[in-house]
Short mmCIF file of C-alpha atoms and ligand atoms in Angstrom, two decimals:
data_model
loop_
_atom_site.label_atom_id
_atom_site.label_comp_id
_atom_site.label_asym_id
_atom_site.label_seq_id
_atom_site.Cartn_x
_atom_site.Cartn_y
_atom_site.Cartn_z
CA MET A 1 27.90 3.58 13.22
CA ALA A 2 30.04 4.56 16.37
CA ILE A 3 30.83 2.25 19.25
CA SER A 4 31.25 4.80 22.28
CA SER A 5 30.94 2.46 25.38
CA ALA A 6 33.18 -0.10 26.76
CA LEU A 7 30.80 -2.82 27.33
CA PRO A 8 31.12 -6.14 25.27
CA ARG A 9 29.58 -6.38 21.93
CA LEU A 10 26.09 -8.18 21.39
CA CYS A 11 27.12 -11.32 19.46
CA ARG A 12 26.60 -15.04 19.26
CA ALA A 13 29.33 -15.63 22.14
CA ASN A 14 27.73 -13.16 24.17
CA LEU A 15 24.42 -14.23 23.85
CA SER A 16 23.89 -16.01 27.23
CA ARG A 17 24.70 -12.64 28.88
CA VAL A 18 21.55 -11.00 27.85
CA PRO A 19 19.37 -10.90 30.67
CA GLY A 20 16.81 -13.56 31.10
CA ASP A 21 14.15 -11.36 30.95
CA ILE A 22 14.81 -10.53 27.48
CA PRO A 23 13.72 -12.74 24.79
CA ARG A 24 16.30 -14.31 22.52
CA PRO A 25 15.96 -16.36 19.27
CA ALA A 26 13.63 -19.16 19.87
CA TYR A 27 15.46 -21.52 17.86
CA ASP A 28 18.97 -23.04 17.10
CA LEU A 29 20.57 -20.32 14.79
CA ASP A 30 22.81 -23.51 13.61
CA THR A 31 20.08 -24.99 12.24
CA VAL A 32 18.81 -21.70 10.52
CA THR A 33 19.57 -21.89 6.87
CA ILE A 34 18.91 -18.78 4.33
CA GLY A 35 15.77 -18.78 2.43
CA VAL A 36 14.98 -15.07 2.07
CA VAL A 37 16.85 -12.52 0.47
CA HIS A 38 16.31 -8.69 1.43
CA LEU A 39 17.43 -5.68 -0.69
CA GLY A 40 17.70 -2.67 1.61
CA PRO A 41 17.78 -3.75 5.41
CA GLY A 42 17.15 -0.32 7.08
CA ALA A 43 15.43 0.55 10.22
CA PHE A 44 12.06 -0.27 9.04
CA HIS A 45 12.87 -3.65 7.36
CA ARG A 46 14.65 -4.92 10.45
CA ALA A 47 11.73 -3.91 12.66
CA HIS A 48 9.01 -5.00 10.56
CA GLN A 49 9.93 -8.33 8.49
CA CYS A 50 12.64 -9.59 10.44
CA ALA A 51 10.00 -9.61 13.33
CA TYR A 52 8.02 -11.64 11.47
CA ILE A 53 10.74 -13.88 10.26
CA ASP A 54 12.15 -14.25 13.80
CA ARG A 55 8.63 -16.03 14.78
CA LEU A 56 8.46 -18.06 11.70
CA LEU A 57 12.40 -19.51 12.54
CA ALA A 58 10.95 -21.04 15.58
CA ARG A 59 8.89 -23.00 13.60
CA ASP A 60 10.69 -23.56 10.54
CA PRO A 61 14.44 -23.05 10.24
CA ARG A 62 14.67 -22.38 6.57
CA TRP A 63 13.69 -18.83 6.37
CA GLY A 64 16.78 -17.21 7.46
CA ILE A 65 17.22 -13.86 6.03
CA CYS A 66 20.33 -12.77 3.79
CA ALA A 67 20.19 -9.14 3.89
CA VAL A 68 21.60 -6.67 1.07
CA SER A 69 22.22 -3.10 1.14
CA LEU A 70 22.59 -2.25 -2.34
CA LYS A 71 25.85 0.68 -1.75
CA SER A 72 25.93 1.67 1.72
CA PRO A 73 28.45 -0.61 3.75
CA ALA A 74 26.69 0.29 7.04
CA VAL A 75 24.45 -2.27 7.96
CA ARG A 76 27.19 -5.27 7.10
CA ASP A 77 29.42 -3.12 8.97
CA ALA A 78 27.65 -2.62 12.31
CA LEU A 79 25.80 -6.51 11.89
CA LEU A 80 28.75 -8.60 10.99
CA PRO A 81 30.55 -8.32 13.70
CA GLN A 82 27.06 -9.19 15.81
CA ASP A 83 26.76 -12.38 14.21
CA GLY A 84 23.57 -10.60 12.35
CA LEU A 85 22.24 -10.23 16.21
CA TYR A 86 20.50 -6.62 17.12
CA ILE A 87 18.01 -5.39 19.46
CA LEU A 88 14.38 -4.57 18.48
CA VAL A 89 12.91 -2.31 21.22
CA GLU A 90 8.77 -2.04 21.17
CA MET A 91 8.42 1.14 22.64
CA ASP A 92 5.34 1.81 24.99
CA ALA A 93 4.78 2.73 28.35
CA GLU A 94 7.37 -0.21 29.26
CA PRO A 95 9.84 -0.37 26.69
CA ARG A 96 10.25 -3.87 25.59
CA PRO A 97 13.48 -4.97 23.87
CA ARG A 98 13.94 -8.36 22.18
CA VAL A 99 17.30 -10.18 20.28
CA ILE A 100 16.19 -10.68 16.86
CA GLY A 101 18.27 -13.61 14.83
CA ALA A 102 16.42 -13.48 11.70
CA ILE A 103 19.55 -12.08 9.49
CA ARG A 104 21.75 -14.72 8.84
CA GLU A 105 23.88 -12.89 5.92
CA VAL A 106 24.71 -9.63 5.70
CA LEU A 107 26.16 -8.18 2.39
CA THR A 108 26.77 -4.97 0.50
CA ALA A 109 26.05 -5.53 -3.14
CA ALA A 110 28.53 -3.31 -4.59
CA ASP A 111 31.21 -5.10 -2.72
CA SER A 112 29.94 -8.79 -2.86
CA PRO A 113 28.22 -8.77 -6.47
CA ALA A 114 28.81 -12.51 -7.18
CA GLN A 115 27.61 -13.51 -3.80
CA VAL A 116 24.15 -11.57 -3.74
CA LEU A 117 23.81 -13.00 -7.42
CA GLU A 118 24.06 -16.53 -6.11
CA ARG A 119 21.52 -16.01 -3.31
CA LEU A 120 19.01 -14.80 -5.47
CA ALA A 121 19.90 -17.69 -8.32
CA SER A 122 19.75 -20.22 -5.29
CA PRO A 123 17.05 -23.26 -5.22
CA GLN A 124 16.91 -22.74 -1.39
CA THR A 125 15.99 -18.88 -2.20
CA ARG A 126 11.81 -18.91 -2.16
CA LEU A 127 11.47 -15.25 -1.40
CA VAL A 128 12.92 -11.79 -2.06
CA THR A 129 11.57 -8.97 0.07
CA LEU A 130 12.46 -5.00 -0.62
CA THR A 131 12.53 -2.06 1.13
CA VAL A 132 14.06 0.60 -0.89
CA THR A 133 12.01 3.42 -0.17
CA GLU A 134 9.70 5.05 -2.83
CA LYS A 135 12.76 6.42 -4.77
CA GLY A 136 14.24 3.27 -4.94
CA TYR A 137 11.95 2.15 -7.38
CA ALA A 138 13.52 4.72 -10.40
CA LEU A 139 9.33 4.82 -11.32
CA GLY A 140 8.22 7.75 -13.15
CA ALA A 141 5.24 9.91 -12.38
CA ASP A 142 2.72 7.41 -14.71
CA GLY A 143 4.04 4.57 -12.09
CA ARG A 144 6.04 2.71 -14.81
CA LEU A 145 10.10 2.45 -14.83
CA ASN A 146 11.38 5.66 -15.82
CA LEU A 147 14.18 4.66 -18.58
CA THR A 148 16.10 7.80 -18.26
CA HIS A 149 16.63 7.45 -14.36
CA PRO A 150 20.31 7.37 -14.07
CA ASP A 151 21.02 4.08 -12.34
CA ILE A 152 18.47 2.37 -15.04
CA ARG A 153 20.18 3.98 -17.87
CA HIS A 154 23.40 2.29 -16.25
CA ASP A 155 21.75 -1.03 -15.79
CA LEU A 156 20.88 -0.84 -19.52
CA THR A 157 24.25 -0.55 -20.57
CA ARG A 158 25.83 -2.90 -17.82
CA PRO A 159 23.11 -5.21 -16.56
CA LYS A 160 25.72 -7.88 -14.92
CA VAL A 161 26.86 -5.01 -12.35
CA PRO A 162 23.56 -3.01 -11.91
CA ALA A 163 22.89 -0.07 -10.15
CA SER A 164 19.40 -0.03 -8.80
CA ALA A 165 17.06 -2.18 -7.06
CA VAL A 166 15.22 -3.20 -10.27
CA GLY A 167 18.54 -3.93 -11.93
CA TRP A 168 19.64 -6.44 -9.27
CA LEU A 169 16.66 -8.13 -9.23
CA THR A 170 16.32 -8.77 -12.94
CA GLU A 171 20.11 -9.79 -13.08
CA GLY A 172 19.11 -11.90 -10.52
CA LEU A 173 16.71 -13.66 -11.96
CA ARG A 174 18.58 -14.00 -15.32
CA ARG A 175 20.67 -16.07 -13.36
CA ARG A 176 18.43 -17.98 -11.82
CA ARG A 177 16.60 -18.77 -14.84
CA ALA A 178 20.05 -20.01 -16.18
CA SER A 179 20.74 -22.40 -13.19
CA GLY A 180 17.55 -23.92 -13.30
CA GLY A 181 16.68 -22.06 -9.53
CA GLY A 182 12.89 -22.43 -9.75
CA ASP A 183 10.19 -19.90 -9.36
CA LEU A 184 10.34 -16.84 -6.62
CA SER A 185 8.33 -14.77 -4.97
CA VAL A 186 8.90 -11.35 -4.46
CA LEU A 187 7.27 -8.55 -2.17
CA SER A 188 7.89 -5.02 -2.18
CA CYS A 189 7.46 -3.68 1.16
CA ASP A 190 7.38 0.01 0.20
CA ASN A 191 4.43 2.61 0.91
CA ILE A 192 3.74 2.44 -3.11
CA SER A 193 0.31 2.05 -4.28
CA ASP A 194 0.06 -1.46 -6.16
CA ASN A 195 3.77 -1.81 -5.23
CA GLY A 196 4.15 -5.52 -6.47
CA ARG A 197 2.08 -4.98 -9.78
CA ARG A 198 4.40 -1.72 -10.53
CA LEU A 199 7.54 -3.85 -8.91
CA GLY A 200 6.72 -7.13 -11.10
CA ALA A 201 6.02 -4.70 -14.31
CA ALA A 202 9.39 -2.54 -13.87
CA VAL A 203 11.29 -5.87 -13.80
CA ILE A 204 9.82 -7.24 -17.21
CA THR A 205 9.97 -3.72 -18.56
CA LEU A 206 13.86 -3.49 -17.57
CA ALA A 207 14.83 -7.08 -19.02
CA THR A 208 13.06 -6.23 -22.32
CA ALA A 209 14.77 -2.81 -22.72
CA GLN A 210 17.99 -4.78 -22.18
CA GLY A 211 17.02 -6.99 -25.21
CA ASP A 212 16.28 -10.05 -22.98
CA ALA A 213 12.69 -10.85 -24.25
CA ASP A 214 13.12 -14.35 -23.16
CA LEU A 215 13.97 -13.57 -19.59
CA ALA A 216 11.19 -10.96 -19.78
CA ALA A 217 8.34 -14.24 -20.67
CA TRP A 218 10.74 -16.10 -18.13
CA ILE A 219 9.75 -13.82 -15.37
CA ALA A 220 5.97 -13.20 -16.21
CA GLN A 221 5.62 -17.29 -15.68
CA MET A 222 7.88 -17.96 -12.94
CA ALA A 223 8.30 -14.84 -10.76
CA ALA A 224 5.13 -13.68 -8.31
CA PHE A 225 5.03 -9.94 -7.38
CA PRO A 226 1.52 -9.83 -4.98
CA ASN A 227 1.19 -6.62 -3.49
CA THR A 228 1.43 -6.08 0.13
CA MET A 229 0.53 -3.60 2.94
CA VAL A 230 2.99 -3.17 5.42
CA ASP A 231 2.81 -0.79 8.73
CA ALA A 232 4.76 -0.09 11.70
CA ILE A 233 5.78 3.39 12.88
CA THR A 234 9.75 3.38 13.33
CA PRO A 235 11.51 5.87 14.28
CA ALA A 236 15.03 6.24 13.30
CA THR A 237 17.70 5.25 15.83
CA ASP A 238 18.44 8.01 18.05
CA GLU A 239 20.76 8.16 21.12
CA ALA A 240 17.86 7.90 23.94
CA LEU A 241 17.43 4.13 22.73
CA ARG A 242 21.27 3.45 22.50
CA ILE A 243 21.57 4.22 25.69
CA LEU A 244 18.23 2.58 26.82
CA VAL A 245 19.73 -0.82 25.00
CA ARG A 246 23.06 -0.62 26.86
CA ALA A 247 21.21 0.00 29.98
CA ARG A 248 18.98 -2.89 29.58
CA LEU A 249 21.35 -5.32 28.15
CA GLY A 250 24.62 -4.54 29.33
CA LEU A 251 26.04 -4.82 25.70
CA GLU A 252 26.61 -2.63 22.85
CA ASP A 253 24.62 -3.23 20.07
CA ALA A 254 25.68 -0.85 17.10
CA TRP A 255 22.77 -0.60 15.41
CA PRO A 256 19.38 -1.08 17.57
CA VAL A 257 16.41 -0.60 16.01
CA GLN A 258 12.85 0.48 17.70
CA ARG A 259 9.04 0.60 16.45
CA GLU A 260 5.55 0.95 18.06
CA PRO A 261 4.40 -2.18 19.70
CA TYR A 262 1.44 -2.19 16.53
CA SER A 263 2.39 -3.90 13.38
CA GLN A 264 0.57 -5.28 10.05
CA TRP A 265 1.82 -7.15 7.13
CA VAL A 266 -1.41 -7.72 4.73
CA ILE A 267 0.09 -9.96 1.71
CA GLU A 268 -1.91 -10.53 -1.45
CA ASP A 269 -2.72 -14.39 -2.15
CA GLY A 270 -0.66 -15.70 -4.95
CA LEU A 271 3.09 -16.51 -3.46
CA LYS A 272 4.68 -19.21 -5.03
CA PRO A 273 4.22 -22.77 -3.69
CA GLY A 274 7.17 -23.27 -1.57
CA ALA A 275 7.25 -19.53 -0.16
CA PRO A 276 7.60 -19.31 3.57
CA ASP A 277 4.33 -19.68 5.54
CA LEU A 278 3.72 -16.19 6.51
CA ALA A 279 0.19 -16.24 7.90
CA SER A 280 1.79 -18.44 10.62
CA ALA A 281 4.00 -15.78 11.87
CA GLY A 282 0.77 -13.37 11.93
CA ALA A 283 0.88 -11.89 8.43
CA ILE A 284 -2.49 -11.41 7.12
CA LEU A 285 -3.56 -12.90 3.57
CA THR A 286 -6.14 -11.61 1.51
CA ALA A 287 -7.07 -11.96 -2.07
CA ASP A 288 -6.98 -7.75 -2.59
CA VAL A 289 -4.72 -5.73 -0.68
CA ARG A 290 -5.27 -2.72 -2.70
CA PRO A 291 -8.14 -1.52 -0.55
CA PHE A 292 -6.46 -1.75 2.97
CA GLU A 293 -3.01 -0.54 0.95
CA GLN A 294 -5.25 2.62 0.15
CA ALA A 295 -6.63 2.80 3.21
CA LYS A 296 -3.11 3.29 5.18
CA LEU A 297 -1.30 5.55 2.63
CA ARG A 298 -4.46 7.88 2.27
CA LEU A 299 -4.95 8.12 5.84
CA LEU A 300 -1.78 7.19 8.06
CA ASN A 301 0.81 8.51 5.67
CA ALA A 302 -1.26 11.42 4.50
CA ALA A 303 -2.11 12.52 8.28
CA HIS A 304 2.10 11.78 8.78
CA SER A 305 2.95 14.14 5.87
CA THR A 306 0.54 16.82 6.79
CA LEU A 307 1.86 16.88 10.57
CA ALA A 308 5.46 16.84 9.42
CA TYR A 309 5.11 20.02 6.88
CA LEU A 310 2.58 22.13 9.44
CA GLY A 311 4.54 20.96 12.40
CA LEU A 312 8.04 21.72 11.18
CA LEU A 313 6.73 25.01 9.65
CA ARG A 314 5.87 26.08 13.20
CA GLY A 315 9.05 24.72 14.51
CA LEU A 316 7.90 21.34 16.23
CA GLU A 317 10.06 18.43 16.02
CA THR A 318 7.96 15.22 16.81
CA VAL A 319 4.99 13.72 15.87
CA ALA A 320 3.77 13.54 19.16
CA GLU A 321 4.46 17.54 19.87
CA ALA A 322 2.16 18.22 16.77
CA MET A 323 -0.41 16.40 18.30
CA ALA A 324 -0.28 17.98 21.14
CA ALA A 325 -1.26 21.29 19.07
CA PRO A 326 -4.71 21.08 19.45
CA ASP A 327 -5.63 22.78 16.05
CA LEU A 328 -2.94 20.63 14.28
CA ALA A 329 -4.87 17.36 15.69
CA ALA A 330 -7.91 18.72 15.17
CA PHE A 331 -7.11 19.42 11.45
CA VAL A 332 -5.71 16.22 10.62
CA GLU A 333 -8.62 14.14 12.33
CA ASP A 334 -11.00 16.64 10.23
CA LEU A 335 -8.78 15.91 7.27
CA MET A 336 -8.99 11.72 7.62
CA ARG A 337 -12.70 11.77 8.40
CA GLN A 338 -14.38 14.12 6.33
CA ASP A 339 -12.21 14.38 3.27
CA ILE A 340 -10.16 11.31 2.79
CA ALA A 341 -12.77 8.77 4.08
CA PRO A 342 -14.79 9.28 1.30
CA SER A 343 -12.57 8.37 -1.21
CA LEU A 344 -12.08 5.01 -0.03
CA THR A 345 -13.67 1.62 -0.18
CA PRO A 346 -12.56 -0.25 2.78
CA PRO A 347 -12.75 -4.02 2.85
CA PRO A 348 -15.46 -5.61 4.74
CA GLN A 349 -13.42 -6.39 7.81
CA LEU A 350 -12.01 -2.55 8.25
CA ASP A 351 -13.91 -0.05 10.16
CA LEU A 352 -12.79 3.05 8.99
CA PHE A 353 -13.79 5.20 11.73
CA ALA A 354 -11.98 3.23 14.29
CA TYR A 355 -8.80 2.77 12.12
CA ILE A 356 -8.68 6.41 12.12
CA ASP A 357 -9.38 6.31 16.04
CA ALA A 358 -6.34 3.87 16.41
CA ILE A 359 -4.45 5.90 13.96
CA LEU A 360 -4.82 9.47 16.02
CA THR A 361 -3.64 7.15 19.29
CA ARG A 362 -0.88 5.59 17.70
CA PHE A 363 0.38 9.33 16.97
CA ARG A 364 0.13 10.33 20.32
CA ASN A 365 1.99 7.33 21.77
CA PRO A 366 4.37 9.44 24.22
CA ALA A 367 6.84 6.37 24.24
CA ILE A 368 7.79 6.97 20.40
CA ARG A 369 9.89 10.22 19.40
CA HIS A 370 9.17 10.04 15.62
CA ARG A 371 10.82 13.07 14.10
CA LEU A 372 8.64 14.90 11.63
CA ILE A 373 12.07 15.80 9.93
CA GLN A 374 12.23 11.93 8.81
CA ILE A 375 8.88 12.12 7.54
CA ALA A 376 9.03 14.85 5.54
CA ALA A 377 11.97 13.62 3.45
CA ASP A 378 11.56 12.79 -0.39
CA GLY A 379 8.20 14.64 -0.52
CA SER A 380 8.05 14.50 -4.17
CA GLN A 381 7.81 11.13 -4.07
CA LYS A 382 5.41 10.59 -0.78
CA LEU A 383 2.70 13.05 -1.68
CA PRO A 384 1.40 11.56 -4.92
CA VAL A 385 1.14 8.55 -3.20
CA ARG A 386 -0.35 10.01 -0.07
CA LEU A 387 -2.76 12.98 -1.37
CA LEU A 388 -2.87 13.32 -4.92
CA GLY A 389 -5.08 10.37 -5.70
CA THR A 390 -7.35 11.84 -3.01
CA ILE A 391 -7.48 15.43 -4.50
CA GLU A 392 -7.89 13.89 -8.03
CA ASP A 393 -11.17 11.72 -6.59
CA ALA A 394 -12.38 14.14 -4.53
CA LEU A 395 -12.41 16.87 -7.81
CA ALA A 396 -13.75 14.20 -10.04
CA ALA A 397 -16.79 13.51 -7.50
CA GLY A 398 -17.25 17.25 -6.87
CA ARG A 399 -16.49 16.83 -3.35
CA PRO A 400 -14.51 20.02 -1.39
CA ILE A 401 -10.45 19.92 -1.88
CA ALA A 402 -9.30 23.13 0.56
CA ARG A 403 -8.34 21.08 3.25
CA LEU A 404 -6.81 18.52 0.95
CA CYS A 405 -4.56 20.75 -0.48
CA VAL A 406 -3.29 22.67 2.56
CA PRO A 407 -0.45 19.48 3.26
CA ILE A 408 0.56 20.16 -0.10
CA ALA A 409 0.81 23.92 0.28
CA ALA A 410 3.01 23.43 3.79
CA TRP A 411 5.39 21.01 1.58
CA MET A 412 5.76 23.88 -0.98
CA ALA A 413 6.33 26.41 2.05
CA PHE A 414 8.66 23.82 3.61
CA VAL A 415 10.62 23.53 0.54
CA LEU A 416 10.99 27.21 0.39
CA ARG A 417 12.04 27.53 3.91
CA GLN A 418 14.27 24.99 3.77
CA VAL A 419 16.47 26.60 0.28
CA ARG A 420 16.20 30.01 1.42
CA ARG A 421 17.56 29.23 4.54
CA GLY A 422 20.58 27.12 2.92
CA GLU A 423 19.13 24.09 4.92
CA PRO A 424 19.21 20.44 3.93
CA LEU A 425 16.41 19.34 1.52
CA ALA A 426 16.24 15.33 1.75
CA ASP A 427 14.59 14.74 -1.76
CA PRO A 428 15.68 12.79 -4.72
CA VAL A 429 14.63 16.23 -6.90
CA ALA A 430 16.17 18.48 -4.33
CA GLU A 431 18.02 20.23 -7.01
CA ARG A 432 15.16 20.77 -9.26
CA LEU A 433 13.15 21.90 -6.57
CA ALA A 434 15.75 24.42 -5.46
CA GLU A 435 15.88 25.81 -8.90
CA ALA A 436 12.41 26.17 -9.32
CA VAL A 437 12.21 28.40 -6.50
CA ARG A 438 15.48 30.40 -6.43
CA ASP A 439 14.37 33.96 -6.56
CA LEU A 440 10.74 33.51 -6.03
CA PRO A 441 8.64 36.22 -5.06
CA GLY A 442 6.80 35.41 -2.06
CA ASP A 443 3.23 35.32 -3.54
CA ALA A 444 1.35 32.11 -3.41
CA GLY A 445 0.38 32.55 -7.04
CA THR A 446 3.44 32.47 -8.26
CA ILE A 447 4.82 29.68 -5.89
CA VAL A 448 2.01 27.56 -7.22
CA ASP A 449 2.80 28.30 -10.68
CA ARG A 450 6.20 27.38 -10.54
CA PHE A 451 5.50 24.10 -8.63
CA LEU A 452 2.83 23.13 -10.64
CA GLY A 453 5.18 23.75 -13.38
CA ILE A 454 8.06 21.22 -12.52
CA ASP A 455 7.88 18.33 -15.27
CA GLY A 456 6.74 14.99 -13.85
CA LEU A 457 5.60 16.09 -10.43
CA PHE A 458 2.13 16.63 -10.71
CA PRO A 459 -0.05 14.42 -12.63
CA ALA A 460 -0.52 16.69 -16.06
CA SER A 461 -4.46 16.57 -15.89
CA LEU A 462 -4.15 17.31 -12.09
CA ALA A 463 -1.66 20.42 -12.73
CA ARG A 464 -4.07 21.45 -15.50
CA ALA A 465 -7.53 21.24 -13.26
CA PRO A 466 -8.45 25.19 -12.62
CA ARG A 467 -10.06 24.13 -9.39
CA PHE A 468 -7.04 22.56 -8.02
CA ARG A 469 -4.90 25.77 -9.24
CA ALA A 470 -7.13 28.06 -7.49
CA THR A 471 -7.73 26.19 -3.85
CA LEU A 472 -3.96 25.30 -3.77
CA THR A 473 -3.01 29.02 -4.18
CA ASP A 474 -5.67 29.68 -1.62
CA ALA A 475 -4.26 27.32 0.88
CA THR A 476 -0.52 28.30 0.38
CA ALA A 477 -1.41 32.07 0.85
CA VAL A 478 -3.24 30.65 4.36
CA VAL A 479 -0.01 28.60 4.92
CA ILE A 480 2.37 31.44 4.11
CA ALA A 481 0.32 34.15 6.34
CA ASP A 482 0.52 31.78 9.38
CA ARG A 483 4.18 31.59 9.20
C1 CS2 B 1 6.02 7.75 7.48
C2 CS2 B 1 6.14 6.28 7.36
O1 CS2 B 1 8.27 8.65 7.05
C3 CS2 B 1 7.19 8.51 6.75
O2 CS2 B 1 7.03 9.01 5.60
O3 CS2 B 1 4.86 7.95 7.13
O4 CS2 B 1 7.38 5.77 7.32
C4 CS2 B 1 5.05 5.50 8.28
O5 CS2 B 1 5.67 5.65 9.93
C5 CS2 B 1 5.10 4.04 8.01
O6 CS2 B 1 4.83 3.90 6.96
C6 CS2 B 1 3.82 3.41 9.07
O7 CS2 B 1 3.68 2.47 8.98
#
């Protein structure tokens, strides 16, 4: 992150210069010790989990975070000179900045492997959290660890210097077992259904495939991987935010973050004893997270992806702009109310229709500039979680799928457009997508055939379902004609 202003830098020595109306850590930074390791401290982590831990630290100083980027030094280079401090701005009619002090150590695993493993093994560390995005788990289309993924293949042969998040966790747990570090709670905070179960299974699969059955058995007993649902709309840091922070603070923050005021963290019961009391910091602990998680992924995230692809095809830039187009807003509302809601079994405390109203209001928040291109990234990883399950359920129940196929069609049209224009396509399987659509004649039937033929993208049973293929082809014909 380039520092372009001549203002003094935000850091401990300059905390006293922060204007009095901007909240600062309500605890003595000197008394904080590290009890949490986080893998993947991007904007979402710093806007979401760090805000909870920051609240918790005011009551209990044992839970400072060691933030670990796996490869990129960008977060470390931005936050180290700031003693881990940064600004989180809640974007509302009046933006509300505050100084977050939860990150007490910041490392890049590729540069400091020994320190990272030491932290993962330390008996003081009682919680590991992860935000490594959907693709960061190296799971196959069946939700299990993909042992042929390049990073996992690396971790099979060189387990001590891992490449993947699952590899770091597995090696950290190996060290923890050897040094008697005790049990550990691990929370995946990514938008994947059954995120905890899948991560736990992936770690055990890797340990087993590395030939360490004893470790696999130890992990099954000593590590807990509760499911979680995380929610807070977090637009990427942009120049407008930097300008706002400079003006309000009179200090330079190399990497402030922003989010909407709304935030939710639902965690399944089952954290190991001795884990931080996240409920006291506002998280909701519950016996079964799945219904919350499913409602959020299938409604909010699916509607987001729908707006992203349809909006980008129209040349729109942000979620709020897409919501200002009456037909797009009506379409996502119908999609949620009529097509997605029937696939959900909400928990008793969740009123689905009020939840949908709240999502629509959040999408319209005029204080947020959430770029559609940010949401459009990694479609191959996001759409299965967000939409394909709903489509499978609707097919099985004999409900209509016409509207549900539109976002899939819009994604395909978006991929096609990016490749044809030679514009970037952010997706871990971008090359395969580009290969599949190269020299493609423009008719809907061929487009659908090509995409459904890409190995591992659509579940095999769905790709074979005649009603899906026919409805998706109709939707694709309409989306292409509209452009
Ligand atoms: C978005 C999510 O970028 C995306 O794909 O749909 O990041 C979304 O903003 C969050 O899940 C909201 O909690």
